[in-house]
CSV table of C-alpha atoms in Angstrom, one decimal:
chain,number,residue,atom,x,y,z
P,1,GLY,CA,-2.1,12.4,14.0
P,2,ALA,CA,-0.3,12.9,11.0
P,3,VAL,CA,-2.5,12.9,7.8
P,4,VAL,CA,-1.6,12.8,4.2
P,5,SER,CA,-4.5,14.6,2.0
P,6,GLN,CA,-4.6,13.7,-1.6
P,7,HIS,CA,-6.8,15.1,-4.5
P,8,PRO,CA,-8.5,14.6,-6.3
P,9,SER,CA,-10.6,11.4,-5.4
P,10,TRP,CA,-11.9,10.7,-8.8
P,11,VAL,CA,-10.9,11.7,-12.1
P,12,ILE,CA,-12.6,10.7,-15.5
P,13,CYS,CA,-10.7,12.1,-18.4
P,14,LYS,CA,-10.4,11.7,-22.2
P,15,SER,CA,-7.2,9.6,-23.5
P,16,GLY,CA,-4.5,12.1,-24.5
P,17,THR,CA,-5.0,14.4,-21.7
P,18,SER,CA,-2.7,15.0,-18.5
P,19,VAL,CA,-3.6,14.4,-14.9
P,20,LYS,CA,-2.1,15.9,-11.9
P,21,ILE,CA,-2.4,14.4,-8.5
P,22,GLU,CA,-1.6,16.3,-5.2
P,23,CYS,CA,-0.3,14.8,-2.0
P,24,ARG,CA,0.0,17.1,1.1
P,25,SER,CA,1.3,16.3,4.4
P,26,LEU,CA,-0.9,18.3,6.7
P,27,ASP,CA,1.1,18.2,10.0
P,28,PHE,CA,4.3,17.0,9.4
P,29,GLN,CA,7.3,17.6,6.9
P,30,ALA,CA,7.4,14.7,4.2
P,31,THR,CA,11.0,14.5,3.0
P,32,THR,CA,10.1,11.4,1.2
P,33,MET,CA,6.7,10.2,-0.4
P,34,PHE,CA,5.7,6.9,-2.1
P,35,TRP,CA,3.5,6.5,-4.8
P,36,TYR,CA,1.9,3.4,-5.7
P,37,ARG,CA,-0.5,2.2,-8.3
P,38,GLN,CA,-3.1,-0.7,-7.9
P,39,PHE,CA,-5.0,-2.4,-10.4
P,40,PRO,CA,-7.9,-4.3,-9.6
P,41,LYS,CA,-7.6,-7.0,-7.3
P,42,GLN,CA,-3.8,-6.6,-7.4
P,43,SER,CA,-1.0,-5.6,-5.0
P,44,LEU,CA,-0.3,-1.8,-4.7
P,45,MET,CA,2.8,-1.5,-7.0
P,46,LEU,CA,5.4,1.0,-6.0
P,47,MET,CA,5.8,3.3,-9.0
P,48,ALA,CA,8.5,6.0,-7.7
P,49,THR,CA,9.9,7.4,-4.6
P,50,SER,CA,10.0,11.1,-4.4
P,51,ASN,CA,12.4,13.1,-2.3
P,52,GLU,CA,12.0,16.8,-1.4
P,53,GLY,CA,14.6,18.8,-3.7
P,54,SER,CA,16.1,16.0,-5.8
P,55,LYS,CA,14.8,13.7,-8.4
P,56,ALA,CA,12.5,10.8,-7.9
P,57,THR,CA,13.6,7.6,-7.9
P,58,TYR,CA,11.6,5.3,-10.3
P,59,GLU,CA,10.9,1.4,-10.0
P,60,GLN,CA,11.8,-0.9,-12.8
P,61,GLY,CA,9.6,-0.6,-15.8
P,62,VAL,CA,7.9,2.5,-14.8
P,63,GLU,CA,8.3,5.5,-17.5
P,64,LYS,CA,9.8,8.7,-15.8
P,65,ASP,CA,8.8,11.0,-18.7
P,66,LYS,CA,4.9,9.6,-18.4
P,67,PHE,CA,4.9,9.7,-14.7
P,68,LEU,CA,6.1,13.1,-13.7
P,69,ILE,CA,6.8,13.7,-9.9
P,70,ASN,CA,7.6,16.8,-8.3
P,71,HIS,CA,8.4,17.3,-4.6
P,72,ALA,CA,9.4,20.9,-4.7
P,73,SER,CA,8.4,21.5,-0.8
P,74,LEU,CA,8.3,19.4,2.5
P,75,THR,CA,4.5,19.2,2.5
P,76,LEU,CA,3.7,18.5,-1.3
P,77,SER,CA,4.3,16.2,-3.8
P,78,THR,CA,2.6,15.5,-7.3
P,79,LEU,CA,2.2,13.1,-9.5
P,80,THR,CA,1.2,14.1,-13.3
P,81,VAL,CA,0.0,11.3,-15.7
P,82,THR,CA,0.9,12.4,-19.1
P,83,SER,CA,-0.8,11.9,-22.2
P,84,ALA,CA,-3.1,9.3,-20.1
P,85,HIS,CA,-4.5,6.2,-21.9
P,86,PRO,CA,-7.2,4.0,-20.9
P,87,GLU,CA,-4.5,1.4,-19.7
P,88,ASP,CA,-3.3,3.9,-17.2
P,89,SER,CA,-6.8,3.7,-15.6
P,90,SER,CA,-5.9,2.6,-12.3
P,91,PHE,CA,-6.1,3.6,-8.5
P,92,TYR,CA,-3.0,5.8,-7.5
P,93,ILE,CA,-2.0,6.4,-3.8
P,94,CYS,CA,0.4,8.0,-2.2
P,95,SER,CA,1.8,7.2,1.3
P,96,ALA,CA,4.8,9.2,3.5
P,97,PRO,CA,6.6,8.6,6.5
P,98,SER,CA,6.4,11.1,9.4
P,99,HIS,CA,9.6,10.9,10.1
P,100,ARG,CA,13.2,10.7,8.5
P,101,GLY,CA,15.4,7.7,7.8
P,102,VAL,CA,14.7,4.3,7.7
P,103,LEU,CA,10.9,3.3,8.2
P,104,THR,CA,11.0,0.8,11.1
P,105,ASN,CA,7.8,0.9,12.3
P,106,GLU,CA,4.1,2.0,11.3
P,107,LYS,CA,4.8,5.6,10.8
P,108,LEU,CA,3.7,5.4,7.4
P,109,PHE,CA,0.5,7.3,6.3
P,110,PHE,CA,-1.3,7.0,3.1
P,111,GLY,CA,-3.3,9.5,1.1
P,112,SER,CA,-6.9,8.3,0.4
P,113,GLY,CA,-5.9,7.4,-3.1
P,114,THR,CA,-7.2,8.7,-6.8
P,115,GLN,CA,-9.4,6.5,-8.9
P,116,LEU,CA,-8.2,7.8,-12.6
P,117,SER,CA,-10.5,6.6,-15.5
P,118,VAL,CA,-9.2,7.4,-18.8
P,119,LEU,CA,-11.7,7.0,-21.7
C,1,ARG,CA,9.6,-13.9,-8.2
C,2,LYS,CA,7.5,-11.3,-6.5
C,3,GLU,CA,9.0,-9.5,-3.4
C,4,VAL,CA,5.7,-10.3,-1.5
C,5,GLU,CA,3.3,-13.1,-2.5
C,6,GLN,CA,-0.1,-14.1,-1.2
C,7,ASP,CA,-2.8,-16.1,-2.2
C,8,PRO,CA,-5.5,-13.7,-2.9
C,9,GLY,CA,-8.4,-16.1,-2.2
C,10,PRO,CA,-11.3,-15.1,-1.8
C,11,PHE,CA,-11.4,-16.8,1.7
C,12,ASN,CA,-15.0,-17.3,2.5
C,13,VAL,CA,-15.4,-17.7,6.3
C,14,PRO,CA,-18.7,-18.3,8.6
C,15,GLU,CA,-19.3,-15.8,10.9
C,16,GLY,CA,-17.6,-16.8,14.2
C,17,ALA,CA,-15.2,-18.9,12.5
C,18,THR,CA,-11.1,-18.7,12.7
C,19,VAL,CA,-9.2,-17.9,9.4
C,20,ALA,CA,-5.7,-17.9,8.8
C,21,PHE,CA,-3.4,-17.1,5.9
C,22,ASN,CA,0.3,-16.6,5.3
C,23,CYS,CA,2.3,-14.5,3.2
C,24,THR,CA,5.9,-15.3,2.1
C,25,TYR,CA,8.6,-12.9,1.0
C,26,SER,CA,11.7,-13.1,-1.1
C,27,ASN,CA,13.9,-10.7,0.3
C,28,SER,CA,15.8,-11.7,3.1
C,29,ALA,CA,17.0,-8.4,3.9
C,30,SER,CA,13.3,-7.0,4.9
C,31,GLN,CA,13.6,-5.4,8.0
C,32,SER,CA,9.8,-5.2,9.3
C,33,PHE,CA,6.7,-6.7,8.4
C,34,PHE,CA,3.2,-5.2,8.6
C,35,TRP,CA,-0.4,-6.5,8.3
C,36,TYR,CA,-2.7,-3.9,6.4
C,37,ARG,CA,-6.5,-4.0,5.7
C,38,GLN,CA,-7.6,-2.6,2.6
C,39,ASP,CA,-11.5,-2.0,1.8
C,40,CYS,CA,-12.5,-1.6,-1.8
C,41,ARG,CA,-10.9,1.5,-3.1
C,42,LYS,CA,-9.8,3.0,-0.2
C,43,GLU,CA,-6.4,3.5,1.2
C,44,PRO,CA,-4.4,0.7,3.2
C,45,LYS,CA,-5.0,0.8,7.0
C,46,LEU,CA,-2.3,-0.6,9.4
C,47,LEU,CA,-3.8,-3.6,11.2
C,48,MET,CA,-0.5,-4.5,13.2
C,49,SER,CA,3.2,-4.8,13.0
C,50,VAL,CA,4.4,-8.4,12.8
C,51,TYR,CA,7.3,-9.7,15.4
C,52,SER,CA,9.1,-12.8,15.4
C,53,SER,CA,7.8,-13.2,18.9
C,54,GLY,CA,4.3,-12.8,17.6
C,55,ASN,CA,2.0,-10.5,18.7
C,56,GLU,CA,-1.7,-10.2,19.3
C,57,ASP,CA,-4.3,-7.6,19.1
C,58,GLY,CA,-7.8,-8.7,20.2
C,59,ARG,CA,-9.0,-11.2,17.8
C,60,PHE,CA,-6.0,-10.7,15.6
C,61,THR,CA,-2.7,-12.8,15.7
C,62,ALA,CA,0.3,-12.1,13.7
C,63,GLN,CA,3.5,-14.1,13.3
C,64,LEU,CA,6.8,-13.9,11.7
C,65,ASN,CA,9.2,-16.9,10.7
C,66,ARG,CA,12.3,-15.4,9.4
C,67,ALA,CA,13.8,-18.9,8.9
C,68,SER,CA,11.1,-20.2,6.3
C,69,GLN,CA,10.4,-16.3,5.2
C,70,TYR,CA,6.8,-15.8,5.7
C,71,ILE,CA,4.1,-14.1,8.2
C,72,SER,CA,0.9,-15.0,9.2
C,73,LEU,CA,-2.4,-13.3,10.3
C,74,LEU,CA,-4.9,-15.4,12.1
C,75,ILE,CA,-8.5,-13.8,12.7
C,76,ARG,CA,-10.4,-15.4,15.5
C,77,ASP,CA,-14.3,-14.9,15.9
C,78,SER,CA,-14.9,-13.5,12.5
C,79,LYS,CA,-17.2,-10.4,12.4
C,80,LEU,CA,-19.2,-9.3,9.3
C,81,SER,CA,-17.0,-6.2,9.5
C,82,ASP,CA,-13.8,-8.3,8.9
C,83,SER,CA,-14.7,-8.8,5.5
C,84,ALA,CA,-12.0,-6.9,3.6
C,85,THR,CA,-8.7,-7.6,1.7
C,86,TYR,CA,-5.7,-8.3,3.9
C,87,LEU,CA,-2.3,-7.2,2.5
C,88,CYS,CA,1.0,-8.0,4.1
C,89,ALA,CA,4.0,-5.6,3.6
C,90,GLY,CA,7.7,-6.3,4.2
C,91,TYR,CA,9.9,-3.0,4.7
C,92,GLY,CA,13.5,-3.1,3.2
C,93,ASN,CA,15.9,-1.2,0.9
C,94,ASN,CA,13.9,1.9,1.9
C,95,ARG,CA,10.9,1.1,0.4
C,96,LEU,CA,7.6,-1.0,1.4
C,97,ALA,CA,6.5,-3.8,-0.9
C,98,PHE,CA,2.9,-5.2,-0.6
C,99,GLY,CA,1.6,-8.6,-1.4
C,100,LYS,CA,-1.7,-9.1,-3.5
C,101,GLY,CA,-3.6,-9.2,-0.8
C,102,ASN,CA,-5.8,-11.8,0.9
C,103,GLN,CA,-9.5,-11.4,0.2
C,104,VAL,CA,-11.8,-12.2,3.2
C,105,VAL,CA,-15.5,-12.5,2.9
C,106,VAL,CA,-17.5,-13.2,6.3
C,107,ILE,CA,-20.5,-14.9,5.5
C,108,PRO,CA,-23.5,-14.8,8.2
């Protein structure tokens, strides 16, 4: 079945550094990628939607200059947390529909998530 | 108001018992609904889609009530392995919004 590979699984970094998270669709073309963030005991909060070849759409309250999203190819989307601070420590996860158009069924595949800890 | 709301619990359930919980949604334009299971620090895994007619998959039954804007999940004959967080999700406006999740702990 369709698989989304997300790396790294864990990141520990110093405050002020930038961290890049990659999500790759392994056997399908992901024209859209959803990026979520989840704090402990909280829901998955949609941060942004990336679309191949165009600018990402950010949710209200998400700083686009801090969370840089690049979706340069049909199989790769990246999220870069720039100048990370302790409050950015969270679980970040990507997901992609395996087909074009409106998601009307369960054809949404998740990466395995990245736990970011900023010291 | 959040798009999707759930009572996080935890729901402590004796092994073999039945547990049920609801999830309310605010976006009446939401087209599709799902229940996901999430284990700690893991990606959500689709449990089942939810239909107005109700659907059942083994010990799990899901129901959608559009008039009252809620979806429900019922787990029968709870197993220890059912301990997890159950997230409801609604799809609308080209995005999938999740609830906070219902944490279920099945007790021997």
